[in-house]
Short mmCIF file of C-alpha atoms in Angstrom, two decimals:
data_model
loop_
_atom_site.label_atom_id
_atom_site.label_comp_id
_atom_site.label_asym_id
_atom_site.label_seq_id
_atom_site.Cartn_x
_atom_site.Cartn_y
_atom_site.Cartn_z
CA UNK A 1 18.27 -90.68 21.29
CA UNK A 2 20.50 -88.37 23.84
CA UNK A 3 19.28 -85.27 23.66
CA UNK A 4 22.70 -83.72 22.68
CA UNK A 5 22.50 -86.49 19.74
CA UNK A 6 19.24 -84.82 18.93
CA UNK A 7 20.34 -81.57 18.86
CA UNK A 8 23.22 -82.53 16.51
CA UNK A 9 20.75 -84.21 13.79
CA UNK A 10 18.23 -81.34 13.76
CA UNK A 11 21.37 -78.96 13.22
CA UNK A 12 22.81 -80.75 10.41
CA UNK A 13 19.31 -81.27 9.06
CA UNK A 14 19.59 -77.44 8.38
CA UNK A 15 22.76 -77.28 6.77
CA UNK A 16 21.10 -77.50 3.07
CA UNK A 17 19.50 -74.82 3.74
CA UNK A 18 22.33 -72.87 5.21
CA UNK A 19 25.19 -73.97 3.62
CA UNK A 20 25.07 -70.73 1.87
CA UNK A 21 25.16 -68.79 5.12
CA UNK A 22 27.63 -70.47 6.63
CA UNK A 23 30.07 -70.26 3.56
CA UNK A 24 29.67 -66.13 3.73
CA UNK A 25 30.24 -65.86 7.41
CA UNK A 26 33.11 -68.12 7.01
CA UNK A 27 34.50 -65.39 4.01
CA UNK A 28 34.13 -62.89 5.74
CA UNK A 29 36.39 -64.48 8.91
CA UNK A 30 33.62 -64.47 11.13
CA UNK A 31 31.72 -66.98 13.09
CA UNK A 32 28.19 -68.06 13.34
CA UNK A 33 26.36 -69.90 16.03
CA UNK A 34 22.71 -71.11 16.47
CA UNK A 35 21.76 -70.14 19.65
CA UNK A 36 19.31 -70.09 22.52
CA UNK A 37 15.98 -70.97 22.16
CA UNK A 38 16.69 -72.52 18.88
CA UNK A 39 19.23 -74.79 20.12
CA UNK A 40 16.88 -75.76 23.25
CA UNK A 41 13.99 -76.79 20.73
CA UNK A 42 16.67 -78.60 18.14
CA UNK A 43 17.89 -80.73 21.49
CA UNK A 44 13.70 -81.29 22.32
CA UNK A 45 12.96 -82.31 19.27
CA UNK A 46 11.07 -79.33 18.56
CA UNK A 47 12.79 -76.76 16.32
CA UNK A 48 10.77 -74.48 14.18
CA UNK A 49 10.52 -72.17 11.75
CA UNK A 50 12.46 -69.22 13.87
CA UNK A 51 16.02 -69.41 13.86
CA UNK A 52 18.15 -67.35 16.18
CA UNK A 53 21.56 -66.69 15.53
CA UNK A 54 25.03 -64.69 17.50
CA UNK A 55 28.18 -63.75 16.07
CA UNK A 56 31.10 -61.94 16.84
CA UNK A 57 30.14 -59.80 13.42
CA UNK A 58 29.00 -55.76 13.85
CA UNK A 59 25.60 -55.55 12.63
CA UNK A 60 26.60 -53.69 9.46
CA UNK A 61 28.89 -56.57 8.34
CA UNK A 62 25.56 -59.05 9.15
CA UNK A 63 23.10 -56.69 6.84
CA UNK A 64 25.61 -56.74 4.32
CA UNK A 65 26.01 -60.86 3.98
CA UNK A 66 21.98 -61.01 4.50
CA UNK A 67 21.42 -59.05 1.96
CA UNK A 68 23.91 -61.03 -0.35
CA UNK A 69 21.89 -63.81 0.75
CA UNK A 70 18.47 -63.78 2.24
CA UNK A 71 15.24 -62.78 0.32
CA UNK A 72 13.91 -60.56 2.62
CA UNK A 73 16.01 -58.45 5.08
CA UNK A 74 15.27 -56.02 7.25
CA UNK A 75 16.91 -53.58 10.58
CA UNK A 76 14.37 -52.92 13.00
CA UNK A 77 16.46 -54.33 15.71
CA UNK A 78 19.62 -52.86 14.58
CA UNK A 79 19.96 -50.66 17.55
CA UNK A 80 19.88 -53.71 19.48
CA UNK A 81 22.40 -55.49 17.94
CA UNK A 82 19.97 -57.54 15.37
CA UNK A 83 19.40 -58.26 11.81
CA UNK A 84 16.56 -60.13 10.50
CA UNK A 85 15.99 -61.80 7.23
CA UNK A 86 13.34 -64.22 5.56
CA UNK A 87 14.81 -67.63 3.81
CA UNK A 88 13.10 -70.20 2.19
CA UNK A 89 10.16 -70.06 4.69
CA UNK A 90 12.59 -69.68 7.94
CA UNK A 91 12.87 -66.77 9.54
CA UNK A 92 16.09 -65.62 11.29
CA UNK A 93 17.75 -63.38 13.77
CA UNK A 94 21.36 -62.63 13.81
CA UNK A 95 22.47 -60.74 16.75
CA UNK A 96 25.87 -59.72 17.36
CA UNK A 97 27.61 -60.77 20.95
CA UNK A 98 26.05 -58.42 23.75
CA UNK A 99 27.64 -57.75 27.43
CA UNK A 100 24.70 -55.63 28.13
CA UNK A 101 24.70 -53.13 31.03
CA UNK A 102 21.44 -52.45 32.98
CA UNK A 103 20.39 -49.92 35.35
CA UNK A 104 18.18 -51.77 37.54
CA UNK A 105 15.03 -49.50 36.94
CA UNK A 106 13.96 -50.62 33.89
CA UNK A 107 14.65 -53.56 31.64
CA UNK A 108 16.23 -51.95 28.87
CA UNK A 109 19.80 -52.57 28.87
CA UNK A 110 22.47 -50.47 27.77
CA UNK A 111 23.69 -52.09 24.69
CA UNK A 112 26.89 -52.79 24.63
CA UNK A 113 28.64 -55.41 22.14
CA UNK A 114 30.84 -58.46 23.69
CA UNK A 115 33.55 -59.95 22.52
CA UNK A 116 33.07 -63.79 23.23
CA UNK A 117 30.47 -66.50 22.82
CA UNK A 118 30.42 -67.36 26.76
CA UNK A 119 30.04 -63.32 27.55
CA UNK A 120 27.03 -63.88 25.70
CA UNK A 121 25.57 -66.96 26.64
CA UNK A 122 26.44 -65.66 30.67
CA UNK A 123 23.75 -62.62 30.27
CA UNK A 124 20.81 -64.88 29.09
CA UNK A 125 18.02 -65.82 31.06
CA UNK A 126 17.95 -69.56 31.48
CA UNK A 127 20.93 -72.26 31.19
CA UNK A 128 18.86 -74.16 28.79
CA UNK A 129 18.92 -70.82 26.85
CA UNK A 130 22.61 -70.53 27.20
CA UNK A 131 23.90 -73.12 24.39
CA UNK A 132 25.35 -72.41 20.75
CA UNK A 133 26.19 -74.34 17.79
CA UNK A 134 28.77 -72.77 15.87
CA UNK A 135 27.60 -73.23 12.44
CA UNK A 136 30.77 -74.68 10.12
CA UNK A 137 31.35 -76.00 6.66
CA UNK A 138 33.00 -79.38 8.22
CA UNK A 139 30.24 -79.83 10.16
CA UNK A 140 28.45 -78.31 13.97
CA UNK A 141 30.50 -77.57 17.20
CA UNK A 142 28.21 -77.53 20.27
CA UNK A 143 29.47 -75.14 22.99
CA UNK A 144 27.31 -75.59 26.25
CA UNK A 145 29.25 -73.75 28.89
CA UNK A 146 26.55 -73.17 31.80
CA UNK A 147 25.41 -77.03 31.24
CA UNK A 148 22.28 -76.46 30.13
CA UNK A 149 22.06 -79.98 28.22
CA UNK A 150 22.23 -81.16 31.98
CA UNK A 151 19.15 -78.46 33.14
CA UNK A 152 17.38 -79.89 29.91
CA UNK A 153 17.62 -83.66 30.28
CA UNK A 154 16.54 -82.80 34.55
CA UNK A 155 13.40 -80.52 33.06
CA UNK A 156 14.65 -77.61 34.70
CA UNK A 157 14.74 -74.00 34.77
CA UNK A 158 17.78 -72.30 36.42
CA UNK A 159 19.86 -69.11 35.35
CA UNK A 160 23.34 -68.97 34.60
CA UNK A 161 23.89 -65.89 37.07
CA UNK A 162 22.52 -65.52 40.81
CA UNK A 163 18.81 -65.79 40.11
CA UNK A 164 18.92 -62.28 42.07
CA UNK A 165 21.18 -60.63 39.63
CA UNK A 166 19.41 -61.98 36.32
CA UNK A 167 15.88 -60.95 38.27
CA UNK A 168 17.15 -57.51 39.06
CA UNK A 169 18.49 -56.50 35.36
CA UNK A 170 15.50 -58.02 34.40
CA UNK A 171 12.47 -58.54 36.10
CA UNK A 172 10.40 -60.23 32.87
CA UNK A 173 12.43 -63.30 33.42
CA UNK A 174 10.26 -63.99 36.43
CA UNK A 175 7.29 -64.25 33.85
CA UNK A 176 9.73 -66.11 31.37
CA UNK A 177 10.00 -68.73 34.31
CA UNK A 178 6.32 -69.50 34.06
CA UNK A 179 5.86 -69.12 30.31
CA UNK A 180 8.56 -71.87 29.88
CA UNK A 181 7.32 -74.09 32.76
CA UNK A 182 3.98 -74.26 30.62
CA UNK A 183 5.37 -74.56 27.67
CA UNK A 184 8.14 -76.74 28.00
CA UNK A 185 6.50 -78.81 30.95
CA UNK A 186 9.34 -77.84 33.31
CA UNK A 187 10.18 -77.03 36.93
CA UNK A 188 11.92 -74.08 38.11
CA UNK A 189 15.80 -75.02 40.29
CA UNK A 190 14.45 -74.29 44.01
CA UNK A 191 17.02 -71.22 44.05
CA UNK A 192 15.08 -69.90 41.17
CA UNK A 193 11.74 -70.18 43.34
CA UNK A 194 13.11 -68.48 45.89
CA UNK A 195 13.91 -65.49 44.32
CA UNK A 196 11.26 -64.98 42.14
CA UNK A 197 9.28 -65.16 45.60
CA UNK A 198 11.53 -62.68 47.16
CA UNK A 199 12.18 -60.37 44.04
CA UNK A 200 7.60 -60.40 43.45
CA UNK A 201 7.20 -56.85 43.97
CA UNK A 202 9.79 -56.43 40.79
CA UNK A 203 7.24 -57.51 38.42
CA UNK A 204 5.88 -53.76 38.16
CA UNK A 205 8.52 -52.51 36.92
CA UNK A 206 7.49 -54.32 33.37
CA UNK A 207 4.99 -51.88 31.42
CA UNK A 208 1.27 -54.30 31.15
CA UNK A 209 2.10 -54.59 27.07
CA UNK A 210 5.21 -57.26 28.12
CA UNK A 211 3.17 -58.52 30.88
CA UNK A 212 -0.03 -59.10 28.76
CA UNK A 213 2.17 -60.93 26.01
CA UNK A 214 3.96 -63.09 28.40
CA UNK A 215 0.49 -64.36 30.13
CA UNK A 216 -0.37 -64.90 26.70
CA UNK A 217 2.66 -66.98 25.83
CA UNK A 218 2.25 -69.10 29.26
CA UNK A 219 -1.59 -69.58 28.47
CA UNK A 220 -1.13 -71.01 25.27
CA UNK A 221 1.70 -73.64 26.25
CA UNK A 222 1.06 -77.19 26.85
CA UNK A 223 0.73 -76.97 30.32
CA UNK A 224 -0.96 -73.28 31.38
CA UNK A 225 -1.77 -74.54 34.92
CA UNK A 226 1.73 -75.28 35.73
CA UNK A 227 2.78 -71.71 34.94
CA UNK A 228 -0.20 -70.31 36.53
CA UNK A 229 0.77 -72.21 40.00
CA UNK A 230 4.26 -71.13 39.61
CA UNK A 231 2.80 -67.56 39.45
CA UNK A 232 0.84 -67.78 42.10
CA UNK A 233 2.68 -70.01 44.69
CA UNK A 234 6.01 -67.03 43.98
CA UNK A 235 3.81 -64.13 44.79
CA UNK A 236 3.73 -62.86 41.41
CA UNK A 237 0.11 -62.87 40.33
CA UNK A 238 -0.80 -60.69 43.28
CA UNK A 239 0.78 -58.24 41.13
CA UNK A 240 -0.34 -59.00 37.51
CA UNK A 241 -3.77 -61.11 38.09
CA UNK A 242 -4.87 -60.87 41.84
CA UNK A 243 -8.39 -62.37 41.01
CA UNK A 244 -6.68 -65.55 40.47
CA UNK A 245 -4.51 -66.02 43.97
CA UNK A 246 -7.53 -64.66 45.30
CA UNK A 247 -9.83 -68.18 44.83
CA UNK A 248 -7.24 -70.12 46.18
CA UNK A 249 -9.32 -70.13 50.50
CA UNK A 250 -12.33 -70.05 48.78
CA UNK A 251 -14.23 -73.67 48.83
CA UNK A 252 -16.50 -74.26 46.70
CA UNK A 253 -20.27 -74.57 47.47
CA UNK A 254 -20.19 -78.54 47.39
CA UNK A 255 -16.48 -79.01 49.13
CA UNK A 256 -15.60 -81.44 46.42
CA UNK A 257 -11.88 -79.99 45.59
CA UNK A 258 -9.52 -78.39 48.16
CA UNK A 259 -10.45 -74.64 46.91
CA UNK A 260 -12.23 -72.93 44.01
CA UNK A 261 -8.53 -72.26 43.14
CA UNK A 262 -7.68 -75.87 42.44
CA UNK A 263 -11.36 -76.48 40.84
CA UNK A 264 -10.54 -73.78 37.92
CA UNK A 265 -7.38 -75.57 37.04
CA UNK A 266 -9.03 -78.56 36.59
CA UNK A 267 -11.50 -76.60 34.62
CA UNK A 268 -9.38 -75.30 32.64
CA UNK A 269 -7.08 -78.73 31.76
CA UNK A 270 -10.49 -80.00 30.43
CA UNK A 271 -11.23 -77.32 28.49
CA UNK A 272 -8.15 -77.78 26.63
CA UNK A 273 -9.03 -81.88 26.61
CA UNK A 274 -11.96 -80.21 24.24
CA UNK A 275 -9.61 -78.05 21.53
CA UNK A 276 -10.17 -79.69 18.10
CA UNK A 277 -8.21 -76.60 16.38
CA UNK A 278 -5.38 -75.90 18.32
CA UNK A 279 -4.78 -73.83 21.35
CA UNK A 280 -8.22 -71.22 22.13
CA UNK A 281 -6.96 -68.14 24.03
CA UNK A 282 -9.99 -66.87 25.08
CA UNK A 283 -11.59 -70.66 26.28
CA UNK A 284 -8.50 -71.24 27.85
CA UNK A 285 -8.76 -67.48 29.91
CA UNK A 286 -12.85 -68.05 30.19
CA UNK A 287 -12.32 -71.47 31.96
CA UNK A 288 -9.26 -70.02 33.94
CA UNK A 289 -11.60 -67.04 35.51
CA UNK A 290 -15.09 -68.41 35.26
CA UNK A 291 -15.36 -68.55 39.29
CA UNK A 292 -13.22 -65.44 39.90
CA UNK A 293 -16.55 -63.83 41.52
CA UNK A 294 -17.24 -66.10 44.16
CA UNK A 295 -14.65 -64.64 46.79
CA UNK A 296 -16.61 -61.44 46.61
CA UNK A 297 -20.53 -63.24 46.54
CA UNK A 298 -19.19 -66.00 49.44
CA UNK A 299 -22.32 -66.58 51.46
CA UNK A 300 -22.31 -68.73 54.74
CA UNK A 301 -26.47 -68.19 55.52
CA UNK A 302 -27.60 -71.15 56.94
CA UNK A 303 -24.03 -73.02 57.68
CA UNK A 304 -24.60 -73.63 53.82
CA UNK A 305 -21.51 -71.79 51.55
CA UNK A 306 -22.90 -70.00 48.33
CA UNK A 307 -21.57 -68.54 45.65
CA UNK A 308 -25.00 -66.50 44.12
CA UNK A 309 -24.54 -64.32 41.21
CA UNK A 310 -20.79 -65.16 41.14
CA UNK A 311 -20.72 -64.86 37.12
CA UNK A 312 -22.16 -61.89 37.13
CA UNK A 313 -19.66 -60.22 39.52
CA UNK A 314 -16.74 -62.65 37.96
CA UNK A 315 -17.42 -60.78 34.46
CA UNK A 316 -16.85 -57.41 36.39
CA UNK A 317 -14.21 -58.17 37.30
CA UNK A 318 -12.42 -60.16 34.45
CA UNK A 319 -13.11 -56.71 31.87
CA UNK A 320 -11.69 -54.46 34.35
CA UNK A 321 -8.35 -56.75 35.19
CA UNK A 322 -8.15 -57.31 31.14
CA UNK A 323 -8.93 -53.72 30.24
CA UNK A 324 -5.55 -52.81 32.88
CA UNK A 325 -3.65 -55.36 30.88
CA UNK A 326 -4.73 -53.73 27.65
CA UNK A 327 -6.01 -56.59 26.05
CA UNK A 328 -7.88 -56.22 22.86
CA UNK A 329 -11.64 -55.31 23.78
CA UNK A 330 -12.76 -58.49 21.57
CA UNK A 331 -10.73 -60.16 23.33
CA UNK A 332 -12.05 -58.77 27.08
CA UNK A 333 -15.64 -59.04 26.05
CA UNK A 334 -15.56 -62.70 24.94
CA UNK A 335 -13.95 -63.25 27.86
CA UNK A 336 -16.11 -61.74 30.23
CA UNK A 337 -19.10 -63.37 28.14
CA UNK A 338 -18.46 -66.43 28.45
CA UNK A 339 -17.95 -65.83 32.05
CA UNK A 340 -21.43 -64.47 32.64
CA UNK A 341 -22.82 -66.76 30.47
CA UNK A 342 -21.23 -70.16 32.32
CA UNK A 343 -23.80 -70.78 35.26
CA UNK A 344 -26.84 -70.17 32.50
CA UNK A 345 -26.76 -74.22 31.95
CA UNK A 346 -27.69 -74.95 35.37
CA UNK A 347 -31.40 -74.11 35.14
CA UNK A 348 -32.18 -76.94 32.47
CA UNK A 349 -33.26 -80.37 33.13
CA UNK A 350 -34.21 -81.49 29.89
CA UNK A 351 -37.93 -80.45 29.88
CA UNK A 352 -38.30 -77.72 31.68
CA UNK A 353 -36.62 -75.30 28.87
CA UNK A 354 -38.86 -73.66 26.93
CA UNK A 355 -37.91 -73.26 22.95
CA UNK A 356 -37.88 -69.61 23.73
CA UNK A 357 -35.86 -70.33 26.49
CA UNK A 358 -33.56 -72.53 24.28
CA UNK A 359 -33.02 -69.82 21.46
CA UNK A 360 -32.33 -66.83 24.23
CA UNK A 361 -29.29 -69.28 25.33
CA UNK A 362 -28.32 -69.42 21.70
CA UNK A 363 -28.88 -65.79 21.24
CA UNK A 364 -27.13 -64.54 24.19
CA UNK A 365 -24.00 -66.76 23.18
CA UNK A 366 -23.97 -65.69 19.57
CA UNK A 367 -20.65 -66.86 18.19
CA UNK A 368 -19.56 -67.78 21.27
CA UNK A 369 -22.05 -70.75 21.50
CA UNK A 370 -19.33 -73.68 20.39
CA UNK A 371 -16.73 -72.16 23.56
CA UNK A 372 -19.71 -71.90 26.21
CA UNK A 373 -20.39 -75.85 25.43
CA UNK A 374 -17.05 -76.79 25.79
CA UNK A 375 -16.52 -74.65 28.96
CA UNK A 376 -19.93 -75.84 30.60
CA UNK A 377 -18.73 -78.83 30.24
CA UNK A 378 -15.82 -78.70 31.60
CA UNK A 379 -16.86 -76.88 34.82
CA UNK A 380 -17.92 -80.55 35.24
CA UNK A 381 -15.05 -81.49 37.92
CA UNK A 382 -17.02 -84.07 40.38
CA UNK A 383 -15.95 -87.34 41.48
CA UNK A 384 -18.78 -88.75 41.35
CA UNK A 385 -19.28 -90.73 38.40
CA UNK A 386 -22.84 -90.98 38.16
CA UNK A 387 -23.54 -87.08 38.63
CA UNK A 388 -20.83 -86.58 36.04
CA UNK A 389 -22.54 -88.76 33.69
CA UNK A 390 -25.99 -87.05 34.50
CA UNK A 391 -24.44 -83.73 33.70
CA UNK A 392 -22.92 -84.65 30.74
CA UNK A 393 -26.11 -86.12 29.53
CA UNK A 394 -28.04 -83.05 30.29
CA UNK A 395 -25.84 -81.20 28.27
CA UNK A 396 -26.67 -83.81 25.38
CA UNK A 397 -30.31 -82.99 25.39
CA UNK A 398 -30.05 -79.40 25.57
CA UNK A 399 -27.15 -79.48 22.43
CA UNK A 400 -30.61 -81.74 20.96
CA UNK A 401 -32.90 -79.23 21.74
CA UNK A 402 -30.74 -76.54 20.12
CA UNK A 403 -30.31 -78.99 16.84
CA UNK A 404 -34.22 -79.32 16.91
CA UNK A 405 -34.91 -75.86 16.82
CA UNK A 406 -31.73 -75.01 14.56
CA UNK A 407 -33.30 -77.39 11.75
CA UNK A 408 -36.31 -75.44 11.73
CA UNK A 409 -35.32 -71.98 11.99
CA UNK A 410 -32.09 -69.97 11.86
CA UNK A 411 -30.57 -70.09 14.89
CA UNK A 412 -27.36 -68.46 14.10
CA UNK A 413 -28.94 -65.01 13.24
CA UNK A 414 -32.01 -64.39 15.23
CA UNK A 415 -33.78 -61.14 14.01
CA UNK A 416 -37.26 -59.92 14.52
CA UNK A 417 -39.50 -60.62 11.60
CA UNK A 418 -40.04 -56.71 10.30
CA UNK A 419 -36.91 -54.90 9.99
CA UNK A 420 -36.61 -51.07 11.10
CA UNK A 421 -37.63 -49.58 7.49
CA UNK A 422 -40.95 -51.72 7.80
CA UNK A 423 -41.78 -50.84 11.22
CA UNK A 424 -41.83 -47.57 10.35
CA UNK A 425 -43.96 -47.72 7.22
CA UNK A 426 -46.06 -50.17 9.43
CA UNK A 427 -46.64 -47.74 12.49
CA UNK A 428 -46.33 -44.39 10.36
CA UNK A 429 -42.64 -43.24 12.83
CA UNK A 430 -39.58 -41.80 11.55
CA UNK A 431 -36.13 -42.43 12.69
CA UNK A 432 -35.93 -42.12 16.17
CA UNK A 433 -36.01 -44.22 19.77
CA UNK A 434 -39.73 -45.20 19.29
CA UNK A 435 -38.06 -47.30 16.11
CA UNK A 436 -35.63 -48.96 18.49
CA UNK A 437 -38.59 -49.83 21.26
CA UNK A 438 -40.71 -51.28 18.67
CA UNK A 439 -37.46 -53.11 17.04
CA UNK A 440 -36.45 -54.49 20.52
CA UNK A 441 -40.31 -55.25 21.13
CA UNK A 442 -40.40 -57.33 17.68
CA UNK A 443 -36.89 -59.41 18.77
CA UNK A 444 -38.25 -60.41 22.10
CA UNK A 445 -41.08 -61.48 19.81
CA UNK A 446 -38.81 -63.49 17.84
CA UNK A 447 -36.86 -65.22 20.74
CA UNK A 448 -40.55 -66.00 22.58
CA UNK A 449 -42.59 -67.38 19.11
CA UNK A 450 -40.34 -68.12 16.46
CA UNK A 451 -40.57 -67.53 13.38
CA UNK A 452 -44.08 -65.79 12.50
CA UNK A 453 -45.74 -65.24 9.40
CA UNK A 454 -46.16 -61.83 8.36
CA UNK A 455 -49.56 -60.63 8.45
CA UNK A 456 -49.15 -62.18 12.67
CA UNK A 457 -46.12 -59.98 12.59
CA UNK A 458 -48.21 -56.71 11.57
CA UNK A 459 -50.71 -57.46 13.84
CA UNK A 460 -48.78 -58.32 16.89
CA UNK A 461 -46.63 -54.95 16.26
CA UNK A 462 -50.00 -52.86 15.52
CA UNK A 463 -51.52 -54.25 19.05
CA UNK A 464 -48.48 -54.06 21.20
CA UNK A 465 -48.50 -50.03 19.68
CA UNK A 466 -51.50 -49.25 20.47
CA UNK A 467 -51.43 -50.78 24.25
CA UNK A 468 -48.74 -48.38 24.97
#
């Protein structure tokens, strides 16, 4: 199926639902077109639950049929031109035409209301962005002025204005770009490239909220690395994530990929092979930055190149570039845990782990443990079959250890065996920092025995008290 034929049979497959819609737009002698995004995903085979709409309609004369109509309705984008309204589980957006006006320092426009459906479809970002269907009781008229059907069947990103103009009104459609090249698996037109690598420097005049959600958008697509490269290849991550560009001359410490650069894309592509749940933000960022520290810990000593402490210093600097973004400090720290946490997996050969040594790697991880498997392993990115076997095999036995030790004690929620009231009955204290020495004392405990019985508990607590 052509993927204008698509388009059509997802459209009409709404008309049940819409029917009444369309009938009250058609009453009131306006028109009503699916547009944009909407119309891209109906032609991929891919429409949702959001529905975007335009119409030649003021906003007051849309609230007024959605409210006649829709179960929910609400105004927040009224200023803007946009009423919103909940249906029968879809959600929609009607927007009145726009000709907006901008002033080339920010990316708010001055809203101003158009007149015609190809005004409107002329000031969005991307031709495949840039198609209606007007909504009618006979049946859907597709209107595809800038050819974006043709952009769509070439999997291809181009605007429908100079690529300089739409850049310089506004500057997020740079990021757009990349979010759509991972999620929709696409290429960006070569004059598209060329400006976003001329127009880089643009990027700051987004606030890091926009910025944040965009890198969000493009990490959770189908295809993050692709919008990552287009990033970096167009200058643009120099500006929003230098840490990344930045791996891109450093090889790694066994020359097996071009750069550390191309190494963490792999990583990350088989971290997302490992997603049983959907798309995981933070293994998806964790695998993405996990060797971010090596360009500052490069070490040459001996002719040999090392990379020693690199999580360490990549964890730095993963909370710091995520705090500037504004992330959410959950987010930042399971991030930059993970991170630290990566390289941990390399001292264990199967016997030479300790069970202490086993439940501090289950400690440390805490909830994190099920991400830091999947993204050791897939920091696996040799050629060589039989070391990639061996790895993958080591990781087996240590995932056995853990089990082994899990089925005996509680794993999940390590805590010393005398709480904080006890210890200070035990040892006579009130509240106070010796409570939280002897607490931390009886936790190391924990991780290095196991599980003791009481009385040992007492005593081990009374003689490490009295040695101080």
């Amino acid at each position: 199926m052509g993927v204008l034929a698509r388009a059509d049979a997802a459209v009409r497959e709404l008309y049940p639902l819409l029917e009444g819609l369309i009938a009250r737009f058609e009453e009131s002698g306006h028109a009503l077109y699916l547009v944009g995004g909407s119309v891209r995903d109906a032609a991929l085979g891919r429409l949702g639950h959001d529905l975007d709409f335009t119409t030649p309609a003021r906003p007051d004369v849309v609230q007024a049929i959605l409210d006649d109509w829709a179960e929910t309705v609400w105004d927040t984008g009224i200023d803007y031109g946009t009423v919103s309204a909940a249906y029968k589980g879809q959600q929609i957006e009607i927007t009145t035409f726009r000709s907006d006006v901008y002033d080339g320092d920010s990316r708010n426009p001055e809203v101003a209301y158009g007149d015609t459906l190809e005004g409107d479809l002329t000031r969005r970002d991307f031709k495949v962005n840039a198609m209606a269907v007007e909504l009618r009781s006979d049946g859907p008229e597709f209107h595809d002025p800038m050819d974006g059907l043709g952009d769509l069947a070439a999997r291809v990103l181009d605007t429908p204005a100079a690529p300089e103009q739409s850049f310089h009104d506004d500057p997020l459609r740079m990021l757009r770009a990349a979010r759509f090249a991972s999620q929709l698996e696409f290429d960006v037109a070569p004059r598209v490239l060329t400006a976003m690598k001329d127009m880089a420097g643009e990027i700051q005049r987004i606030t890091v909220e926009r910025v944040q959600v965009e890198l969000d958008k493009l990490m959770l697509g189908s295809l993050p690395e692709r919008g990552i490269d287009l990033l970096c290849s167009s200058g643009i991550a120099d500006y929003v994530f230098p840490e990344i560009p930045a791996i891109a001359m450093e090889p790694d410490e066994h020359a097996q990929h071009k750069d550390v650069y191309a190494h963490s894309l792999k990583v990350l592509r088989q971290a997302i092979d490992q997603e049983e749940d959907g798309p995981d933000l933070v293994l998806r960022w964790a695998a993405l930055l996990h060797d971010i520290g090596k360009p500052a810990t490069r070490d040459t000593t001996d002719g040999k190149v090392s990379f020693h402490h690199h999580e360490v210093v990549g964890a730095k600097l993963a909370r710091k570039r995520l705090r500037k973004l504004k992330y959410p400090k959950h987010v930042t720290e399971d991030i930059a845990q993970l991170i630290y946490l990566h390289m941990r997996f390399h001292g264990f050969d199967g016997d030479s782990w300790t069970d202490s040594a086993v439940r501090r790697y289950v400690t440390d991880a805490g909830e994190l443990l099920p991400r830091l498997h999947k993204l050791t392993r897939a920091d696996c990115t040799t050629r060589n079959k039989k070391k990639a076997a061996r790895l993958a095999r080591t990781y087996d036995l240590l995932e056995e250890r853990i089990a082994e030790i899990a089925a005996k004690e509680d794993l999940a929620r390590v805590r010393p065996d005398l709480d904080g009231n006890e210890i200070m009955e035990i040892l006579d204290l009130k509240p106070g920092p010796e409570v939280g020495k002897a607490w931390n004392f009886m936790k190391e405990l924990r991780l290095e025995e196991g599980p003791l019985e009481r009385e040992v508990a007492i005593a081990k607590l009374r003689e490490w008290w009295e040695s101080r």
